[in-house]
PDB file of C-alpha atoms in Angstrom:
ATOM      1  CA  MET P   1      17.065   0.348  -1.348  1.00 56.00           C
ATOM      2  CA  ALA P   2      17.501  -2.310   1.348  1.00 63.00           C
ATOM      3  CA  ASP P   3      17.183   0.279   4.121  1.00 86.00           C
ATOM      4  CA  PHE P   4      13.933   1.549   2.616  1.00 82.00           C
ATOM      5  CA  ASP P   5      12.628  -2.014   2.261  1.00 87.00           C
ATOM      6  CA  THR P   6      13.421  -2.527   5.946  1.00 92.00           C
ATOM      7  CA  PHE P   7      11.539   0.669   6.792  1.00 95.00           C
ATOM      8  CA  ALA P   8       8.501  -0.441   4.747  1.00 95.00           C
ATOM      9  CA  GLY P   9       8.565  -3.787   6.548  1.00 95.00           C
ATOM     10  CA  THR P  10       8.843  -2.065   9.919  1.00 97.00           C
ATOM     11  CA  LEU P  11       5.743  -0.001   9.171  1.00 98.00           C
ATOM     12  CA  LEU P  12       3.844  -3.200   8.419  1.00 98.00           C
ATOM     13  CA  GLU P  13       5.056  -4.872  11.610  1.00 98.00           C
ATOM     14  CA  GLU P  14       4.073  -1.788  13.634  1.00 98.00           C
ATOM     15  CA  SER P  15       0.621  -1.867  12.073  1.00 98.00           C
ATOM     16  CA  LYS P  16       0.201  -5.513  13.004  1.00 98.00           C
ATOM     17  CA  ARG P  17       1.479  -4.893  16.535  1.00 98.00           C
ATOM     18  CA  PHE P  18      -0.935  -2.010  17.072  1.00 98.00           C
ATOM     19  CA  LEU P  19      -3.782  -4.298  15.998  1.00 98.00           C
ATOM     20  CA  GLU P  20      -2.575  -6.795  18.604  1.00 98.00           C
ATOM     21  CA  LYS P  21      -2.356  -4.000  21.188  1.00 98.00           C
ATOM     22  CA  ALA P  22      -5.947  -3.005  20.393  1.00 98.00           C
ATOM     23  CA  ALA P  23      -7.039  -6.566  21.224  1.00 97.00           C
ATOM     24  CA  GLU P  24      -5.038  -6.422  24.471  1.00 97.00           C
ATOM     25  CA  ASN P  25      -6.816  -3.171  25.415  1.00 96.00           C
ATOM     26  CA  LYS P  26     -10.438  -4.041  24.568  1.00 94.00           C
ATOM     27  CA  ASN P  27     -11.642  -2.776  27.955  1.00 94.00           C
ATOM     28  CA  ASP P  28     -10.069   0.675  27.593  1.00 96.00           C
ATOM     29  CA  ASP P  29     -12.117   2.410  24.881  1.00 95.00           C
ATOM     30  CA  ALA P  30      -9.648   5.255  24.340  1.00 96.00           C
ATOM     31  CA  ALA P  31      -6.582   2.986  24.058  1.00 97.00           C
ATOM     32  CA  HIS P  32      -8.462   0.468  21.910  1.00 97.00           C
ATOM     33  CA  ALA P  33      -9.528   3.169  19.456  1.00 97.00           C
ATOM     34  CA  ALA P  34      -6.073   4.767  19.369  1.00 97.00           C
ATOM     35  CA  TYR P  35      -4.393   1.446  18.587  1.00 98.00           C
ATOM     36  CA  LEU P  36      -6.903   0.715  15.825  1.00 98.00           C
ATOM     37  CA  HIS P  37      -6.372   4.172  14.305  1.00 98.00           C
ATOM     38  CA  ALA P  38      -2.598   3.715  14.417  1.00 98.00           C
ATOM     39  CA  SER P  39      -2.829   0.242  12.908  1.00 98.00           C
ATOM     40  CA  LEU P  40      -5.022   1.383  10.029  1.00 98.00           C
ATOM     41  CA  ASN P  41      -2.875   4.394   9.156  1.00 98.00           C
ATOM     42  CA  LEU P  42       0.371   2.432   9.402  1.00 98.00           C
ATOM     43  CA  ALA P  43      -1.058  -0.303   7.184  1.00 98.00           C
ATOM     44  CA  PHE P  44      -1.483   2.234   4.409  1.00 98.00           C
ATOM     45  CA  ALA P  45       1.866   3.885   5.083  1.00 98.00           C
ATOM     46  CA  SER P  46       3.400   0.439   4.656  1.00 98.00           C
ATOM     47  CA  ALA P  47       1.430  -0.261   1.474  1.00 98.00           C
ATOM     48  CA  GLU P  48       2.567   3.033  -0.038  1.00 97.00           C
ATOM     49  CA  ALA P  49       6.166   2.409   1.046  1.00 97.00           C
ATOM     50  CA  HIS P  50       6.222  -1.093  -0.455  1.00 97.00           C
ATOM     51  CA  ILE P  51       4.646   0.053  -3.715  1.00 97.00           C
ATOM     52  CA  ASN P  52       7.062   3.003  -3.872  1.00 96.00           C
ATOM     53  CA  ALA P  53      10.033   0.666  -3.379  1.00 96.00           C
ATOM     54  CA  VAL P  54       8.867  -1.641  -6.173  1.00 97.00           C
ATOM     55  CA  ALA P  55       8.050   1.323  -8.432  1.00 97.00           C
ATOM     56  CA  GLU P  56      11.437   2.941  -7.824  1.00 95.00           C
ATOM     57  CA  GLU P  57      13.177  -0.291  -8.750  1.00 95.00           C
ATOM     58  CA  LEU P  58      11.067  -0.752 -11.888  1.00 97.00           C
ATOM     59  CA  ALA P  59      11.730   2.841 -12.955  1.00 96.00           C
ATOM     60  CA  SER P  60      15.439   2.013 -13.147  1.00 95.00           C
ATOM     61  CA  HIS P  61      14.814  -0.731 -15.747  1.00 95.00           C
ATOM     62  CA  THR P  62      15.086   0.149 -19.429  1.00 95.00           C
ATOM     63  CA  GLU P  63      11.656  -1.323 -20.246  1.00 94.00           C
ATOM     64  CA  PHE P  64      10.161   1.408 -18.040  1.00 95.00           C
ATOM     65  CA  SER P  65      12.153   4.305 -19.496  1.00 93.00           C
ATOM     66  CA  ALA P  66       9.221   6.001 -21.267  1.00 95.00           C
ATOM     67  CA  PRO P  67       8.310   9.273 -19.529  1.00 95.00           C
ATOM     68  CA  HIS P  68       4.715   8.221 -18.939  1.00 95.00           C
ATOM     69  CA  ASP P  69       5.832   4.952 -17.314  1.00 95.00           C
ATOM     70  CA  LYS P  70       8.295   6.811 -15.109  1.00 95.00           C
ATOM     71  CA  GLY P  71       5.659   9.436 -14.375  1.00 95.00           C
ATOM     72  CA  VAL P  72       3.300   6.877 -12.849  1.00 96.00           C
ATOM     73  CA  LEU P  73       6.029   4.858 -11.155  1.00 96.00           C
ATOM     74  CA  LEU P  74       7.772   7.863  -9.615  1.00 96.00           C
ATOM     75  CA  GLU P  75       4.599   9.921  -9.156  1.00 96.00           C
ATOM     76  CA  LYS P  76       5.798  12.754 -11.342  1.00 96.00           C
ATOM     77  CA  GLU P  77       3.878  14.948 -13.723  1.00 96.00           C
ATOM     78  CA  VAL P  78       4.693  14.434 -17.405  1.00 96.00           C
ATOM     79  CA  ARG P  79       4.777  17.605 -19.501  1.00 94.00           C
ATOM     80  CA  LEU P  80       5.907  18.648 -22.911  1.00 93.00           C
ATOM     81  CA  ASP P  81       9.062  20.719 -22.682  1.00 93.00           C
ATOM     82  CA  ASN P  82      10.670  21.990 -25.863  1.00 93.00           C
ATOM     83  CA  GLY P  83       8.950  19.275 -27.890  1.00 95.00           C
ATOM     84  CA  GLU P  84       9.700  16.313 -25.649  1.00 93.00           C
ATOM     85  CA  PHE P  85       8.091  14.727 -22.637  1.00 94.00           C
ATOM     86  CA  LYS P  86       9.812  15.518 -19.343  1.00 94.00           C
ATOM     87  CA  LEU P  87       9.072  14.717 -15.727  1.00 94.00           C
ATOM     88  CA  LYS P  88       8.101  17.836 -13.800  1.00 93.00           C
ATOM     89  CA  GLY P  89       6.903  18.191 -10.242  1.00 93.00           C
ATOM     90  CA  ASP P  90       4.861  15.753  -8.231  1.00 95.00           C
ATOM     91  CA  ARG P  91       1.651  14.104  -9.391  1.00 95.00           C
ATOM     92  CA  PHE P  92       0.202  11.635  -6.948  1.00 95.00           C
ATOM     93  CA  TYR P  93      -1.799   8.679  -8.138  1.00 95.00           C
ATOM     94  CA  PRO P  94      -4.238   6.643  -6.061  1.00 96.00           C
ATOM     95  CA  LEU P  95      -2.682   3.506  -4.614  1.00 97.00           C
ATOM     96  CA  GLU P  96      -5.116   1.298  -6.536  1.00 97.00           C
ATOM     97  CA  GLU P  97      -4.150   2.909  -9.860  1.00 97.00           C
ATOM     98  CA  ARG P  98      -0.448   2.355  -9.264  1.00 97.00           C
ATOM     99  CA  VAL P  99      -1.045  -1.265  -8.253  1.00 98.00           C
ATOM    100  CA  MET P 100      -3.081  -1.887 -11.414  1.00 98.00           C
ATOM    101  CA  PHE P 101      -0.476  -0.099 -13.556  1.00 98.00           C
ATOM    102  CA  ILE P 102       2.466  -2.064 -12.145  1.00 98.00           C
ATOM    103  CA  HIS P 103       0.618  -5.360 -12.461  1.00 98.00           C
ATOM    104  CA  ARG P 104      -0.428  -4.750 -16.060  1.00 97.00           C
ATOM    105  CA  ARG P 105       2.970  -3.430 -17.167  1.00 96.00           C
ATOM    106  CA  VAL P 106       4.830  -6.357 -15.622  1.00 97.00           C
ATOM    107  CA  THR P 107       2.449  -9.193 -16.539  1.00 97.00           C
ATOM    108  CA  SER P 108       0.746  -7.700 -19.631  1.00 97.00           C
ATOM    109  CA  GLN P 109      -2.507  -8.773 -17.967  1.00 96.00           C
ATOM    110  CA  PRO P 110      -5.052  -6.710 -16.084  1.00 96.00           C
ATOM    111  CA  LEU P 111      -5.249  -7.272 -12.368  1.00 96.00           C
ATOM    112  CA  ASP P 112      -8.067  -9.612 -11.386  1.00 96.00           C
ATOM    113  CA  LYS P 113     -10.365  -7.207  -9.569  1.00 97.00           C
ATOM    114  CA  LYS P 114     -12.714 -10.038  -8.613  1.00 97.00           C
ATOM    115  CA  THR P 115     -10.331 -11.252  -5.911  1.00 96.00           C
ATOM    116  CA  GLN P 116     -11.393 -10.866  -2.292  1.00 96.00           C
ATOM    117  CA  TRP P 117      -8.328  -8.827  -1.394  1.00 96.00           C
ATOM    118  CA  TRP P 118      -9.088  -6.262  -4.114  1.00 98.00           C
ATOM    119  CA  SER P 119     -12.623  -5.767  -2.806  1.00 97.00           C
ATOM    120  CA  ASP P 120     -11.322  -5.616   0.763  1.00 97.00           C
ATOM    121  CA  LEU P 121      -8.675  -3.096  -0.265  1.00 98.00           C
ATOM    122  CA  GLY P 122     -11.388  -0.816  -1.642  1.00 97.00           C
ATOM    123  CA  SER P 123     -13.317  -1.082   1.627  1.00 97.00           C
ATOM    124  CA  ALA P 124     -10.118  -0.469   3.584  1.00 97.00           C
ATOM    125  CA  ILE P 125      -9.358   2.670   1.582  1.00 97.00           C
ATOM    126  CA  LYS P 126     -12.851   3.980   2.311  1.00 96.00           C
ATOM    127  CA  LEU P 127     -12.339   3.269   6.012  1.00 96.00           C
ATOM    128  CA  ARG P 128      -8.933   4.953   5.998  1.00 96.00           C
ATOM    129  CA  ASN P 129     -10.429   7.960   4.213  1.00 95.00           C
ATOM    130  CA  LYS P 130     -13.161   8.245   6.860  1.00 94.00           C
ATOM    131  CA  LEU P 131     -10.457   8.348   9.514  1.00 95.00           C
ATOM    132  CA  THR P 132      -8.103  10.644   7.609  1.00 94.00           C
ATOM    133  CA  HIS P 133     -10.779  13.013   6.282  1.00 92.00           C
ATOM    134  CA  PRO P 134     -13.608  12.868   8.847  1.00 90.00           C
ATOM    135  CA  LYS P 135     -16.818  14.674   7.989  1.00 87.00           C
ATOM    136  CA  ASP P 136     -19.565  15.649  10.425  1.00 85.00           C
ATOM    137  CA  GLU P 137     -18.914  12.872  12.952  1.00 86.00           C
ATOM    138  CA  ALA P 138     -16.095  10.658  14.140  1.00 87.00           C
ATOM    139  CA  PRO P 139     -15.944   7.357  12.261  1.00 91.00           C
ATOM    140  CA  VAL P 140     -16.452   4.087  14.062  1.00 91.00           C
ATOM    141  CA  ILE P 141     -13.376   1.952  13.465  1.00 96.00           C
ATOM    142  CA  ARG P 142     -13.796  -1.703  14.457  1.00 97.00           C
ATOM    143  CA  ALA P 143     -11.041  -4.247  15.040  1.00 97.00           C
ATOM    144  CA  LYS P 144     -12.462  -6.665  12.467  1.00 98.00           C
ATOM    145  CA  ASP P 145     -12.441  -3.921   9.826  1.00 97.00           C
ATOM    146  CA  VAL P 146      -8.840  -2.990  10.612  1.00 98.00           C
ATOM    147  CA  ALA P 147      -7.868  -6.677  10.480  1.00 98.00           C
ATOM    148  CA  ALA P 148      -9.547  -6.977   7.061  1.00 97.00           C
ATOM    149  CA  ALA P 149      -7.788  -3.800   5.894  1.00 98.00           C
ATOM    150  CA  LEU P 150      -4.408  -5.040   7.055  1.00 98.00           C
ATOM    151  CA  THR P 151      -4.998  -8.420   5.437  1.00 98.00           C
ATOM    152  CA  ALA P 152      -5.949  -6.698   2.161  1.00 98.00           C
ATOM    153  CA  VAL P 153      -2.777  -4.589   2.286  1.00 98.00           C
ATOM    154  CA  ILE P 154      -0.619  -7.676   2.864  1.00 98.00           C
ATOM    155  CA  GLU P 155      -2.342  -9.550   0.043  1.00 98.00           C
ATOM    156  CA  CYS P 156      -1.982  -6.528  -2.259  1.00 98.00           C
ATOM    157  CA  ILE P 157       1.752  -6.356  -1.600  1.00 98.00           C
ATOM    158  CA  ASP P 158       1.943 -10.132  -2.103  1.00 97.00           C
ATOM    159  CA  ALA P 159       0.180  -9.848  -5.473  1.00 97.00           C
ATOM    160  CA  ILE P 160       2.668  -7.202  -6.603  1.00 98.00           C
ATOM    161  CA  TYR P 161       5.620  -9.284  -5.404  1.00 97.00           C
ATOM    162  CA  ARG P 162       4.293 -12.315  -7.266  1.00 97.00           C
ATOM    163  CA  ALA P 163       3.835 -10.247 -10.437  1.00 97.00           C
ATOM    164  CA  VAL P 164       7.160  -8.413 -10.291  1.00 97.00           C
ATOM    165  CA  TYR P 165       9.520 -10.835  -8.528  1.00 97.00           C
ATOM    166  CA  LYS P 166       7.701 -14.111  -9.285  1.00 98.00           C
ATOM    167  CA  LYS P 167       7.764 -15.045  -5.597  1.00 97.00           C
ATOM    168  CA  PRO P 168       5.569 -14.325  -2.581  1.00 97.00           C
ATOM    169  CA  PHE P 169       5.929 -11.353  -0.277  1.00 97.00           C
ATOM    170  CA  PRO P 170       7.952 -12.825   2.623  1.00 95.00           C
ATOM    171  CA  ALA P 171       5.835 -11.240   5.381  1.00 94.00           C
ATOM    172  CA  ALA P 172       2.631 -12.676   3.897  1.00 95.00           C
ATOM    173  CA  LYS P 173       3.169 -16.059   5.523  1.00 94.00           C
ATOM    174  CA  ARG P 174       2.810 -14.484   8.990  1.00 94.00           C
ATOM    175  CA  MET P 175      -0.269 -12.496   7.917  1.00 95.00           C
ATOM    176  CA  LEU P 176      -1.473 -10.527  11.007  1.00 96.00           C
ATOM    177  CA  GLN P 177       1.074 -11.901  13.472  1.00 95.00           C
ATOM    178  CA  SER P 178       3.652  -9.244  14.313  1.00 95.00           C
ATOM    179  CA  LYS P 179       7.313  -9.858  15.048  1.00 94.00           C
ATOM    180  CA  LEU P 180       7.294  -6.889  17.459  1.00 94.00           C
ATOM    181  CA  THR P 181       6.734  -7.163  21.205  1.00 93.00           C
ATOM    182  CA  PHE P 182       6.412  -3.590  22.492  1.00 92.00           C
TER     183      PHE P 182
END
């Protein structure tokens, strides 16, 4: 698991570095846009990777042994097979649903959806979807929106870490500052 955690962290650092590179290339429209696109997509790749790592770990605990729990955590379809529930094939859940599920199952409390990061995460997902599934015209992706998206992703991961591990997400203290220098 440690190697996968390192990979998830690397994706986050790459996202932050591409946001920095976008700022360094403000005068080159093509480079600026490309760096923003890369930053936004990597932010969500990192979010998914972090949530998957936490979910995989939780799925190994006995309190999450019910097929429906494992189905959500491991993104598997739950079906009846010979009178019992079994995991079959893939079934992907929206990131927000998995975050809410993990939070509620671990804390027994619903996630506070009135927090700023939750609202910003919803906006970030819409922005990512405009980039990933463009319709009619190319989306306008602005640096401030990517910064807000990346911040929301970091705060989302932090909220899950605080719920599951009872401590902050280590990378949260650096927020948008990358450790990378490429």
